[in-house]
Tab-separated table of C-alpha atoms in Angstrom:
chain	number	residue	atom	x	y	z
A	315	MET	CA	207.849	30.720	247.910
A	316	MET	CA	209.419	27.745	246.161
A	317	ARG	CA	212.886	29.167	246.597
A	318	ARG	CA	212.611	29.455	250.326
A	319	PHE	CA	211.446	25.821	250.686
A	320	PRO	CA	214.934	24.226	250.626
A	321	ILE	CA	216.162	26.433	253.469
A	322	VAL	CA	213.066	25.744	255.553
A	323	TYR	CA	212.964	21.998	255.089
A	324	GLY	CA	216.749	21.676	255.160
A	325	THR	CA	216.787	23.304	258.589
A	326	LEU	CA	213.847	21.227	259.801
A	327	VAL	CA	215.289	17.936	258.563
A	328	ALA	CA	218.674	18.681	260.130
A	329	ALA	CA	217.023	19.751	263.376
A	330	SER	CA	214.855	16.620	263.534
A	331	ALA	CA	217.902	14.396	262.854
A	332	VAL	CA	219.794	16.036	265.734
A	333	GLY	CA	216.693	15.994	267.925
A	334	LEU	CA	215.927	12.309	267.299
A	335	ALA	CA	219.562	11.357	267.976
A	336	ALA	CA	219.460	13.319	271.235
A	337	ALA	CA	216.112	11.752	272.156
A	338	LEU	CA	217.325	8.213	271.446
A	339	SER	CA	220.483	8.702	273.520
A	340	GLN	CA	218.392	10.106	276.384
A	341	ILE	CA	215.912	7.251	276.153
A	342	PHE	CA	218.417	4.412	275.994
A	343	LEU	CA	221.538	5.761	277.720
A	344	VAL	CA	220.396	8.296	280.309
A	345	ALA	CA	216.807	7.675	281.418
A	346	PRO	CA	216.553	5.199	284.313
A	347	GLU	CA	214.934	1.811	283.702
A	348	GLU	CA	211.383	1.604	284.973
A	349	ARG	CA	211.145	-0.562	288.120
A	350	VAL	CA	208.217	-2.810	287.211
A	351	MET	CA	208.026	-2.827	283.411
A	352	GLY	CA	211.732	-2.727	282.620
A	353	ALA	CA	213.088	-1.963	279.179
A	354	VAL	CA	209.717	-2.191	277.400
A	355	GLN	CA	208.575	1.016	279.134
A	356	LYS	CA	211.003	2.916	276.852
A	357	ILE	CA	208.433	2.678	274.035
A	358	PHE	CA	206.452	5.210	276.058
A	359	TYR	CA	208.958	7.965	275.124
A	360	ILE	CA	208.212	7.468	271.425
A	361	HIS	CA	204.588	6.331	271.640
A	362	VAL	CA	203.271	9.312	273.609
A	363	PRO	CA	204.779	12.084	271.412
A	364	LEU	CA	203.636	10.258	268.260
A	365	ALA	CA	200.108	9.946	269.620
A	366	ALA	CA	200.022	13.602	270.630
A	367	LEU	CA	201.276	14.701	267.204
A	368	THR	CA	198.695	12.482	265.491
A	369	PHE	CA	195.971	14.509	267.144
A	370	VAL	CA	197.803	17.761	266.365
A	371	ALA	CA	197.780	16.584	262.733
A	372	VAL	CA	193.987	16.203	262.857
A	373	PHE	CA	193.696	19.752	264.124
A	374	VAL	CA	195.990	21.039	261.354
A	375	LEU	CA	193.901	19.025	258.862
A	376	LEU	CA	190.770	20.785	260.133
A	377	VAL	CA	192.459	24.192	259.787
A	378	GLY	CA	193.658	23.376	256.256
A	379	ALA	CA	190.260	22.015	255.194
A	380	LEU	CA	188.351	25.010	256.576
A	381	GLY	CA	190.905	27.364	255.040
A	382	TYR	CA	190.422	25.718	251.658
A	383	LEU	CA	186.616	25.772	251.908
A	384	ALA	CA	186.686	29.468	252.806
A	385	THR	CA	189.305	30.746	250.350
A	386	ARG	CA	189.770	28.031	247.685
A	387	LYS	CA	193.496	28.775	247.773
A	388	ALA	CA	195.663	25.754	246.944
A	389	VAL	CA	198.080	26.382	249.807
A	390	TRP	CA	195.393	25.456	252.363
A	391	ASP	CA	194.831	22.172	250.575
A	392	HIS	CA	198.573	21.523	250.581
A	393	LEU	CA	198.521	21.990	254.340
A	394	ALA	CA	195.489	19.690	254.663
A	395	VAL	CA	196.895	16.888	252.511
A	396	ALA	CA	200.305	17.102	254.204
A	397	SER	CA	198.948	16.904	257.733
A	398	CYS	CA	196.466	14.208	256.701
A	399	GLU	CA	199.135	11.926	255.258
A	400	VAL	CA	201.788	12.603	257.922
A	401	GLY	CA	199.096	12.175	260.576
A	402	TRP	CA	198.134	8.873	259.003
A	403	LEU	CA	201.782	7.747	259.150
A	404	PHE	CA	202.103	8.777	262.810
A	405	CYS	CA	198.776	7.118	263.578
A	406	THR	CA	200.088	3.878	262.049
A	407	LEU	CA	203.203	4.092	264.231
A	408	VAL	CA	201.066	4.692	267.324
A	409	LEU	CA	199.023	1.604	266.524
A	410	VAL	CA	202.231	-0.442	266.076
A	411	THR	CA	204.131	0.791	269.144
A	412	GLY	CA	201.077	0.543	271.416
A	413	PRO	CA	200.539	-3.233	271.175
A	414	ILE	CA	204.288	-3.923	271.533
A	415	TRP	CA	204.062	-2.241	274.916
A	416	ALA	CA	200.576	-3.515	275.804
A	417	ARG	CA	201.459	-7.191	275.466
A	418	PRO	CA	204.045	-7.258	278.301
A	419	ALA	CA	202.293	-4.551	280.347
A	420	TRP	CA	198.636	-5.620	280.129
A	421	GLY	CA	199.068	-9.185	278.881
A	422	VAL	CA	197.097	-8.549	275.670
A	423	TRP	CA	198.063	-7.144	272.278
A	424	TRP	CA	194.841	-5.291	271.828
A	425	THR	CA	192.002	-3.994	273.955
A	426	TRP	CA	188.934	-1.961	272.965
A	427	GLU	CA	189.738	0.911	275.267
A	428	ALA	CA	188.696	4.478	274.429
A	429	LYS	CA	192.020	5.989	273.326
A	430	ILE	CA	193.068	2.910	271.346
A	431	THR	CA	189.708	2.507	269.651
A	432	THR	CA	189.561	6.207	268.806
A	433	THR	CA	193.049	5.966	267.294
A	434	LEU	CA	191.967	3.004	265.182
A	435	VAL	CA	188.819	4.792	263.993
A	436	LEU	CA	190.953	7.851	263.245
A	437	TRP	CA	193.305	5.662	261.212
A	438	LEU	CA	190.313	4.427	259.187
A	439	LEU	CA	189.024	7.974	258.692
A	440	LEU	CA	192.419	9.240	257.496
A	441	ALA	CA	192.849	6.193	255.256
A	442	GLY	CA	189.430	6.929	253.757
A	443	ILE	CA	190.477	10.503	252.951
A	444	VAL	CA	193.774	9.415	251.391
A	445	ILE	CA	192.037	6.758	249.279
A	446	ALA	CA	189.155	9.029	248.236
A	447	ARG	CA	191.610	11.727	247.140
A	448	GLY	CA	193.321	9.101	245.002
A	449	TYR	CA	190.074	8.613	243.035
A	450	ALA	CA	189.904	12.274	242.049
A	451	SER	CA	190.671	13.118	238.434
A	452	THR	CA	191.942	16.665	239.011
A	453	GLN	CA	193.846	18.462	241.747
A	454	GLU	CA	190.859	20.726	242.448
A	455	GLN	CA	188.583	17.729	242.851
A	456	ALA	CA	191.064	16.069	245.207
A	457	ALA	CA	191.233	19.289	247.205
A	458	ARG	CA	187.442	19.541	247.464
A	459	VAL	CA	187.059	15.897	248.477
A	460	GLY	CA	189.881	16.294	250.994
A	461	ALA	CA	188.323	19.427	252.478
A	462	VAL	CA	184.799	18.006	252.846
A	463	LEU	CA	185.977	14.695	254.302
A	464	GLY	CA	188.634	16.427	256.413
A	465	VAL	CA	186.109	18.647	258.187
A	466	VAL	CA	183.784	15.711	258.877
A	467	ALA	CA	186.607	13.462	260.123
A	468	ALA	CA	188.202	16.085	262.369
A	469	LEU	CA	184.873	16.960	264.006
A	470	ASP	CA	184.138	13.253	264.433
A	471	VAL	CA	187.244	12.450	266.489
A	472	PRO	CA	186.189	13.985	269.843
A	473	ILE	CA	182.683	12.499	269.504
A	474	VAL	CA	184.110	9.064	268.745
A	475	TYR	CA	186.373	9.397	271.785
A	476	LYS	CA	183.505	10.280	274.108
A	477	ALA	CA	181.281	7.530	272.705
A	478	VAL	CA	183.925	4.827	273.046
A	479	ASP	CA	184.800	6.130	276.511
A	480	TRP	CA	181.210	5.510	277.626
A	481	TRP	CA	181.193	2.180	275.892
A	482	ARG	CA	184.417	1.027	277.548
A	483	GLY	CA	187.052	2.679	279.633
A	484	GLN	CA	191.680	1.051	280.814
A	485	HIS	CA	194.323	3.359	279.404
A	486	PRO	CA	197.141	4.109	281.817
A	487	ILE	CA	196.638	7.685	282.943
A	488	VAL	CA	200.131	8.922	283.659
A	489	PHE	CA	199.420	12.639	283.787
A	490	GLY	CA	196.418	14.153	285.459
A	491	PRO	CA	195.285	16.486	288.211
A	492	GLY	CA	196.295	15.450	291.730
A	493	ARG	CA	198.807	12.879	290.582
A	494	GLY	CA	201.973	14.899	291.142
A	495	ASP	CA	204.922	14.195	288.886
A	496	PRO	CA	204.854	10.475	288.155
A	497	LEU	CA	208.148	10.355	286.325
A	498	ALA	CA	211.659	9.982	287.695
A	499	PRO	CA	213.791	13.067	286.825
A	500	GLY	CA	215.708	11.401	283.970
A	501	MET	CA	212.434	10.159	282.498
A	502	GLY	CA	210.905	13.625	282.317
A	503	ARG	CA	213.886	14.974	280.407
A	504	ALA	CA	213.920	12.051	277.949
A	505	LEU	CA	210.187	12.511	277.301
A	506	GLY	CA	210.587	16.261	276.840
A	507	ILE	CA	213.435	15.906	274.343
A	508	SER	CA	211.584	13.158	272.504
A	509	PHE	CA	208.475	15.344	272.322
A	510	LEU	CA	210.496	18.173	270.838
A	511	ALA	CA	212.246	15.894	268.331
A	512	VAL	CA	209.009	14.268	267.153
A	513	THR	CA	207.360	17.690	266.829
A	514	ILE	CA	210.210	18.941	264.630
A	515	LEU	CA	210.047	15.717	262.622
A	516	PHE	CA	206.318	16.278	262.104
A	517	ALA	CA	206.917	19.845	260.928
A	518	ALA	CA	209.717	18.688	258.589
A	519	LEU	CA	207.542	15.979	257.015
A	520	VAL	CA	204.585	18.347	256.608
A	521	VAL	CA	206.771	20.954	254.881
A	522	LEU	CA	208.310	18.303	252.615
A	523	ARG	CA	204.856	16.970	251.722
A	524	MET	CA	203.619	20.497	251.006
A	525	ARG	CA	206.584	21.026	248.707
A	526	LEU	CA	205.701	17.774	246.948
A	527	ALA	CA	202.135	19.060	246.486
A	528	VAL	CA	203.463	22.264	244.909
A	529	LEU	CA	205.655	20.207	242.561
A	530	GLU	CA	202.722	17.954	241.643
A	531	GLU	CA	200.673	21.017	240.846
A	532	SER	CA	203.300	22.564	238.574
A	533	LEU	CA	203.798	19.191	236.859
A	534	ALA	CA	200.048	18.954	236.188
A	535	ALA	CA	200.055	22.518	234.854
A	536	ALA	CA	203.047	21.769	232.598
A	537	GLU	CA	201.307	18.627	231.278
A	538	ASP	CA	198.153	20.611	230.541
A	539	ALA	CA	200.189	23.228	228.700
A	540	ALA	CA	201.995	20.552	226.674
A	541	TRP	CA	198.679	18.924	225.708
A	542	SER	CA	197.090	22.164	224.620
A	543	ARG	CA	200.156	23.013	222.450
A	544	SER	CA	200.219	19.701	220.641
B	992	MET	CA	161.432	28.994	245.953
B	993	SER	CA	161.719	28.750	249.685
B	994	PHE	CA	164.175	26.359	251.326
B	995	ALA	CA	161.453	24.094	252.719
B	996	ARG	CA	159.605	23.853	249.386
B	997	ALA	CA	162.824	23.035	247.566
B	998	VAL	CA	163.601	20.305	250.119
B	999	LEU	CA	160.131	18.797	249.749
B	1000	ALA	CA	160.234	19.001	245.947
B	1001	ILE	CA	163.560	17.148	245.767
B	1002	ALA	CA	162.494	14.545	248.320
B	1003	ALA	CA	159.171	14.073	246.501
B	1004	LYS	CA	161.027	13.569	243.213
B	1005	ASP	CA	163.139	10.762	244.680
B	1006	LEU	CA	160.164	9.141	246.377
B	1007	ARG	CA	158.075	9.368	243.188
B	1008	ILE	CA	160.799	7.595	241.211
B	1009	GLU	CA	160.937	4.969	243.919
B	1010	GLY	CA	157.141	4.678	243.985
B	1011	ARG	CA	157.112	3.875	240.251
B	1012	THR	CA	159.981	1.415	240.178
B	1013	PHE	CA	160.407	0.020	243.722
B	1014	ARG	CA	163.974	-0.750	242.754
B	1015	THR	CA	165.663	0.647	245.849
B	1016	ALA	CA	163.150	-1.000	248.154
B	1017	ALA	CA	163.551	-4.309	246.357
B	1018	SER	CA	167.335	-4.323	246.327
B	1019	THR	CA	167.875	-3.015	249.871
B	1020	GLY	CA	165.073	-5.135	251.318
B	1021	LEU	CA	166.344	-8.301	249.755
B	1022	PHE	CA	169.930	-7.490	250.708
B	1023	ALA	CA	168.908	-6.854	254.325
B	1024	LEU	CA	167.068	-10.174	254.418
B	1025	VAL	CA	170.130	-11.977	253.073
B	1026	VAL	CA	172.396	-10.378	255.690
B	1027	LEU	CA	169.930	-11.330	258.418
B	1028	VAL	CA	169.874	-14.968	257.313
B	1029	VAL	CA	173.681	-15.002	257.130
B	1030	PHE	CA	173.758	-13.735	260.722
B	1031	ALA	CA	171.486	-16.564	261.806
B	1032	PHE	CA	173.969	-19.035	260.299
B	1033	ALA	CA	176.993	-17.191	261.665
B	1034	PHE	CA	175.887	-17.329	265.313
B	1035	ASP	CA	175.236	-20.362	267.406
B	1036	LEU	CA	171.554	-19.815	268.221
B	1037	ASP	CA	171.800	-21.639	271.566
B	1038	THR	CA	174.460	-19.140	272.635
B	1039	VAL	CA	172.196	-16.306	271.546
B	1040	LYS	CA	169.405	-17.755	273.679
B	1041	ARG	CA	171.697	-18.143	276.693
B	1042	LEU	CA	173.047	-14.590	276.424
B	1043	GLY	CA	169.538	-13.236	275.992
B	1044	ALA	CA	168.342	-11.739	272.740
B	1045	PRO	CA	168.712	-8.076	273.856
B	1046	ARG	CA	172.489	-8.522	274.032
B	1047	VAL	CA	172.869	-9.898	270.501
B	1048	VAL	CA	169.983	-8.586	268.417
B	1049	PRO	CA	170.897	-4.837	268.516
B	1050	GLY	CA	174.240	-5.586	266.894
B	1051	VAL	CA	172.670	-7.849	264.272
B	1052	LEU	CA	170.008	-5.260	263.553
B	1053	TRP	CA	172.342	-2.278	263.172
B	1054	VAL	CA	174.938	-4.061	261.067
B	1055	THR	CA	172.151	-5.215	258.769
B	1056	LEU	CA	170.586	-1.757	258.693
B	1057	SER	CA	173.814	0.103	258.000
B	1058	PHE	CA	174.843	-2.301	255.228
B	1059	ALA	CA	171.405	-2.102	253.627
B	1060	SER	CA	171.443	1.702	253.971
B	1061	ILE	CA	174.707	1.820	252.042
B	1062	VAL	CA	173.073	-0.104	249.210
B	1063	GLY	CA	170.135	2.315	249.246
B	1064	LEU	CA	172.266	5.461	249.456
B	1065	THR	CA	174.426	4.299	246.567
B	1066	ARG	CA	171.200	3.869	244.556
B	1067	SER	CA	170.068	7.368	245.517
B	1068	PHE	CA	173.065	8.937	243.781
B	1069	GLU	CA	173.158	6.384	240.968
B	1070	LEU	CA	169.822	7.897	239.902
B	1071	GLU	CA	171.438	11.317	239.681
B	1072	ARG	CA	174.356	10.045	237.631
B	1073	GLN	CA	172.150	8.898	234.775
B	1074	ARG	CA	172.342	11.548	232.067
B	1075	ASP	CA	174.257	13.654	234.595
B	1076	ALA	CA	171.125	14.645	236.494
B	1077	LEU	CA	173.370	15.593	239.410
B	1078	THR	CA	174.756	18.538	237.443
B	1079	ALA	CA	171.219	19.658	236.628
B	1080	LEU	CA	170.369	19.358	240.309
B	1081	ALA	CA	173.471	21.326	241.264
B	1082	MET	CA	172.432	24.034	238.765
B	1083	ALA	CA	168.906	24.328	240.163
B	1084	PRO	CA	168.274	27.849	241.462
B	1085	VAL	CA	167.929	26.702	245.066
B	1086	ASP	CA	170.321	26.583	248.007
B	1087	ARG	CA	172.677	23.572	247.779
B	1088	GLY	CA	171.729	22.876	251.370
B	1089	ALA	CA	168.190	22.224	250.156
B	1090	VAL	CA	169.525	19.631	247.707
B	1091	PHE	CA	171.285	17.929	250.617
B	1092	ALA	CA	168.233	18.083	252.860
B	1093	GLY	CA	165.923	16.834	250.080
B	1094	LYS	CA	168.085	13.875	249.104
B	1095	GLY	CA	168.688	13.126	252.782
B	1096	LEU	CA	164.986	13.281	253.625
B	1097	ALA	CA	164.108	10.864	250.812
B	1098	SER	CA	166.829	8.455	251.952
B	1099	LEU	CA	165.674	8.764	255.548
B	1100	ILE	CA	162.109	7.903	254.581
B	1101	LEU	CA	163.249	4.931	252.489
B	1102	ILE	CA	165.443	3.551	255.295
B	1103	LEU	CA	162.652	4.011	257.838
B	1104	GLY	CA	160.346	2.186	255.423
B	1105	LEU	CA	162.838	-0.655	255.283
B	1106	GLN	CA	162.896	-0.757	259.077
B	1107	VAL	CA	159.134	-1.202	259.262
B	1108	VAL	CA	159.661	-4.614	257.669
B	1109	LEU	CA	163.168	-5.462	258.829
B	1110	VAL	CA	162.924	-4.723	262.555
B	1111	PRO	CA	159.893	-6.936	263.306
B	1112	LEU	CA	161.453	-9.651	261.161
B	1113	THR	CA	164.729	-9.478	263.102
B	1114	LEU	CA	162.898	-9.612	266.433
B	1115	VAL	CA	160.919	-12.639	265.290
B	1116	PHE	CA	163.916	-14.459	263.790
B	1117	PHE	CA	165.983	-14.046	266.951
B	1118	ASP	CA	163.081	-14.412	269.384
B	1119	ALA	CA	163.497	-10.952	270.888
B	1120	THR	CA	159.836	-9.936	271.024
B	1121	GLY	CA	159.524	-10.618	274.771
B	1122	ALA	CA	160.026	-7.293	276.525
B	1123	VAL	CA	160.113	-4.728	273.723
B	1124	ALA	CA	159.292	-1.129	274.653
B	1125	LEU	CA	157.828	-0.183	271.286
B	1126	PRO	CA	157.609	3.640	271.573
B	1127	ALA	CA	161.185	3.756	272.878
B	1128	LEU	CA	162.358	1.515	270.032
B	1129	VAL	CA	160.735	3.800	267.449
B	1130	VAL	CA	162.411	6.904	268.908
B	1131	VAL	CA	165.787	5.123	268.979
B	1132	LEU	CA	165.460	3.961	265.381
B	1133	VAL	CA	164.404	7.356	264.016
B	1134	LEU	CA	167.039	9.353	265.925
B	1135	HIS	CA	169.935	7.156	264.837
B	1136	THR	CA	168.730	6.711	261.274
B	1137	ILE	CA	168.705	10.507	260.852
B	1138	GLY	CA	172.448	10.642	261.559
B	1139	LEU	CA	173.131	7.691	259.284
B	1140	ALA	CA	171.110	9.232	256.438
B	1141	GLU	CA	172.841	12.612	256.843
B	1142	LEU	CA	176.372	11.270	256.716
B	1143	GLY	CA	175.393	8.803	254.004
B	1144	THR	CA	173.924	11.549	251.821
B	1145	LEU	CA	176.988	13.773	252.219
B	1146	PHE	CA	179.447	10.958	251.531
B	1147	GLY	CA	177.214	9.581	248.782
B	1148	ALA	CA	177.479	12.930	246.981
B	1149	VAL	CA	181.271	12.947	247.408
B	1150	ALA	CA	181.611	9.354	246.189
B	1151	SER	CA	179.233	9.825	243.240
B	1152	ARG	CA	181.373	12.681	241.900
B	1153	LEU	CA	184.436	10.421	241.826
B	1154	ALA	CA	184.861	8.137	238.828
B	1155	ARG	CA	184.257	4.527	239.948
B	1156	GLY	CA	183.873	5.880	243.469
B	1157	GLU	CA	180.717	3.951	244.483
B	1158	ALA	CA	182.708	1.443	246.497
B	1159	LEU	CA	184.066	4.271	248.653
B	1160	LEU	CA	180.773	4.947	250.410
B	1161	ALA	CA	181.072	2.042	252.869
B	1162	VAL	CA	184.709	2.833	253.617
B	1163	LEU	CA	183.910	6.473	254.341
B	1164	LEU	CA	180.559	6.077	256.073
B	1165	LEU	CA	181.060	3.287	258.601
B	1166	PRO	CA	184.092	4.713	260.477
B	1167	ALA	CA	182.562	8.200	260.559
B	1168	ALA	CA	179.308	6.717	261.869
B	1169	THR	CA	181.087	5.047	264.824
B	1170	PRO	CA	179.343	7.215	267.465
B	1171	ILE	CA	175.944	6.565	265.846
B	1172	LEU	CA	176.473	2.803	265.741
B	1173	LEU	CA	177.761	2.588	269.329
B	1174	SER	CA	174.869	4.656	270.590
B	1175	ALA	CA	172.329	2.815	268.439
B	1176	VAL	CA	173.367	-0.570	269.812
B	1177	GLN	CA	173.268	0.640	273.438
B	1178	CYS	CA	169.874	2.321	273.086
B	1179	THR	CA	168.339	-0.551	271.110
B	1180	LYS	CA	169.500	-2.948	273.814
B	1181	GLY	CA	167.634	-0.793	276.336
B	1182	ALA	CA	164.467	-0.676	274.244
B	1183	LEU	CA	164.493	-4.446	273.668
B	1184	SER	CA	164.818	-5.106	277.405
B	1185	GLY	CA	161.841	-2.838	278.084
B	1186	GLU	CA	163.818	-0.004	279.680
B	1187	PRO	CA	162.370	3.521	279.432
B	1188	LEU	CA	164.145	6.010	277.165
B	1189	ALA	CA	165.491	7.939	280.155
B	1190	ALA	CA	167.829	5.027	280.941
B	1191	ASN	CA	169.868	5.933	277.877
B	1192	ALA	CA	169.285	9.679	278.000
B	1193	ARG	CA	172.939	10.663	277.550
B	1194	TRP	CA	173.383	8.462	274.480
B	1195	LEU	CA	170.216	9.890	272.962
B	1196	LEU	CA	171.347	13.451	273.702
B	1197	VAL	CA	174.717	12.890	272.076
B	1198	THR	CA	173.046	11.334	269.036
B	1199	ALA	CA	170.634	14.253	268.767
B	1200	GLY	CA	173.633	16.590	268.990
B	1201	PHE	CA	175.445	14.542	266.337
B	1202	ASP	CA	172.389	14.768	264.064
B	1203	VAL	CA	172.215	18.557	264.438
B	1204	LEU	CA	175.984	19.079	264.097
B	1205	TYR	CA	176.299	17.090	260.882
B	1206	PHE	CA	173.144	18.605	259.446
B	1207	LEU	CA	174.764	22.026	259.812
B	1208	VAL	CA	178.154	20.822	258.557
B	1209	ALA	CA	176.532	19.216	255.520
B	1210	LEU	CA	174.533	22.376	254.738
B	1211	LEU	CA	177.817	24.280	254.648
B	1212	VAL	CA	179.961	21.840	252.681
B	1213	PHE	CA	177.411	20.213	250.353
B	1214	GLU	CA	177.939	22.830	247.672
B	1215	THR	CA	181.632	21.889	247.558
B	1216	ALA	CA	180.748	18.197	247.518
B	1217	LEU	CA	178.451	18.657	244.515
B	1218	GLU	CA	180.914	20.591	242.374
B	1219	GLU	CA	182.035	18.921	239.196
B	1220	GLY	CA	185.461	18.445	237.658
């Protein structure tokens, strides 16, 4: 397993580098400038894929956590911790890119709208998991804490969304039934390529983080062995 | 031992300890009172009067309640840490779900007991006694406290197994309880303005669903949360 890692992540890292370069050139050189919002609309091409992948990460976290609870195999925990931390990173980027766009578009940096608030709560939930794992004294304990909190957090996200939606509602809905294709042709291609690039980047980071988890585990095992010899 | 008897035995144990020491009641009650007084200083009371108490008091009440609950829930697992009683509890020949339900039930009863004193006091302090629909308020309080106690018990177990992890409970509990807190504030606002329960039916349904969902989740994962090492 370890031996195949370099090929897998090497390919993914190379592919995400090419993909991101292609996406950036599409976004800034090819895609037409939006009529009303101008250059600031270009954040949309990065913001939307990041947001989508953040929620994919939560789903992968749920799968990893359930897999660990059911089988107690370390690989499921590696998947859970990787998607949790990469998801947290993407979530941070969503929360940074959003306000940069919102200020010129809506006139405010922040608003307590459903998607934004849910993303913020999700950020807090993921941060809680990362911090709680850090308190654990063994890898197994970290895995158990991560699995229990991961299941609760992942199930919480849709409920939080619905609750905040009832509480408040003002995100731009770009895609939806009966709206036709809202994007100019060049925009659709830029978004598609960006989506693909960010997805590959996500996969690359998750695989790298899983490899790190494997290395951490073998380091801990080697330390244990050294202690018991001395 | 049947599931229900195990639940009652564990809850009775916690309540008996509390009945002999009153330490949780004293510390959470006093803490809640302090938070309430701080709120009175933090808000301009004329503004509160102009807005109408039902728009301000639910928030004050639920922030106070959730903070005080965290103090109480931390205490609940502190008890089990002394002489590693938690390991003994985890070794008891009963379903781990029963341990969860028992600890949760005791915490629920203690928080509801706190509310018996705290809620009237809050309404009096902020002059919100005018149009209260009392039966509706009781239903709202019980339904939302169940969810808070469930999540708090599960996270309390997780935090108590981590060295120096007590401080984590607030960080874990409050974001996860977002739906409960939003719903609690909306429904309490309704009850304080004398609306019938049906006015907030969808919030109450979602909260009831939340309570059931996390009860089941906790039954399944509590064993993992209790494990040592």
